[in-house]
Amino acid sequence: MLLRSCADGDRTALKQLLEAEGGRMLGVARRMLKRDDLAQDAVQEALVLIWRRAHQYDSGRGSAKGWIYTILRNRCLTLLRSEDRDISTSPERMDALQDAEVVDEAFDRLAGRSDLRRCLEGLDLQTRRAILSSYILGHSHGEIAGRMEAPLGSVKSWVRRGLMKLRECLS
C-alpha cells in the first residue's frame, strides 16, 4: 500500500501516488476552485500533507482513496475561504453552472452497480443533492440552503441524517 510506504519515508511511493491519482486530484480541485492555478496549489499542498500525515491513515476508518480525497477537499475549501484570494467567475459562467445539473451529472457518472450509488439512490432527492453539493461543489450548509431555497436548519438535518444513512448503508 502506497500510504504505508509513504509513512515509512519511501519517496517513490509518493511519486507512484501522484502518477496514479494526480490527474483525478487535479480535476477535483479544478471543479471546486474554478481556477487552474489554485487547483495546482491545492494538489501540491494536499500531497505534502499526505506525505507528512501518512502515518495517521487508519484503514479501519475508511479507504485510502477516501482519505486522500478528504485531504484534497479540505485543502480546496481552505483555499476558497482564504481572505487574500479573490475567485471571480464571469456572469456567463455562473449562468452555465446550474448546481442541480452538476450534482445530478456527477451522480449519474457513478458506476451503476457501485455501493455508493446504491446507497445514494436510497436517499430522497433533496438529501442526496445537499450531500453531493457539499462534497462535490464544496458548498457550505448556508450556500446549499440559499441555492436550494430551503431553511438552513433543514439543510443541516438533511446532510446529517443522510450521512448517517450512508454510513449505515456502506458498512
PDB file of N, CA, C and O in Angstrom, residues 35 77 134:
ATOM      1  N   ARG A  35     -10.333  27.532 -10.823  1.00  0.00           N
ATOM      2  CA  ARG A  35      -9.114  28.181 -11.312  1.00  0.00           C
ATOM      3  C   ARG A  35      -7.994  27.158 -11.349  1.00  0.00           C
ATOM      4  O   ARG A  35      -7.730  26.475 -10.353  1.00  0.00           O
ATOM      5  N   LEU A  77     -11.182  23.697   0.196  1.00  0.00           N
ATOM      6  CA  LEU A  77     -12.073  24.550   0.993  1.00  0.00           C
ATOM      7  C   LEU A  77     -11.288  25.626   1.729  1.00  0.00           C
ATOM      8  O   LEU A  77     -11.741  26.769   1.833  1.00  0.00           O
ATOM      9  N   SER A 134     -22.358  19.527  -1.097  1.00  0.00           N
ATOM     10  CA  SER A 134     -21.307  19.749  -0.109  1.00  0.00           C
ATOM     11  C   SER A 134     -19.992  19.105  -0.534  1.00  0.00           C
ATOM     12  O   SER A 134     -18.942  19.730  -0.500  1.00  0.00           O
TER      13      SER A 134
END
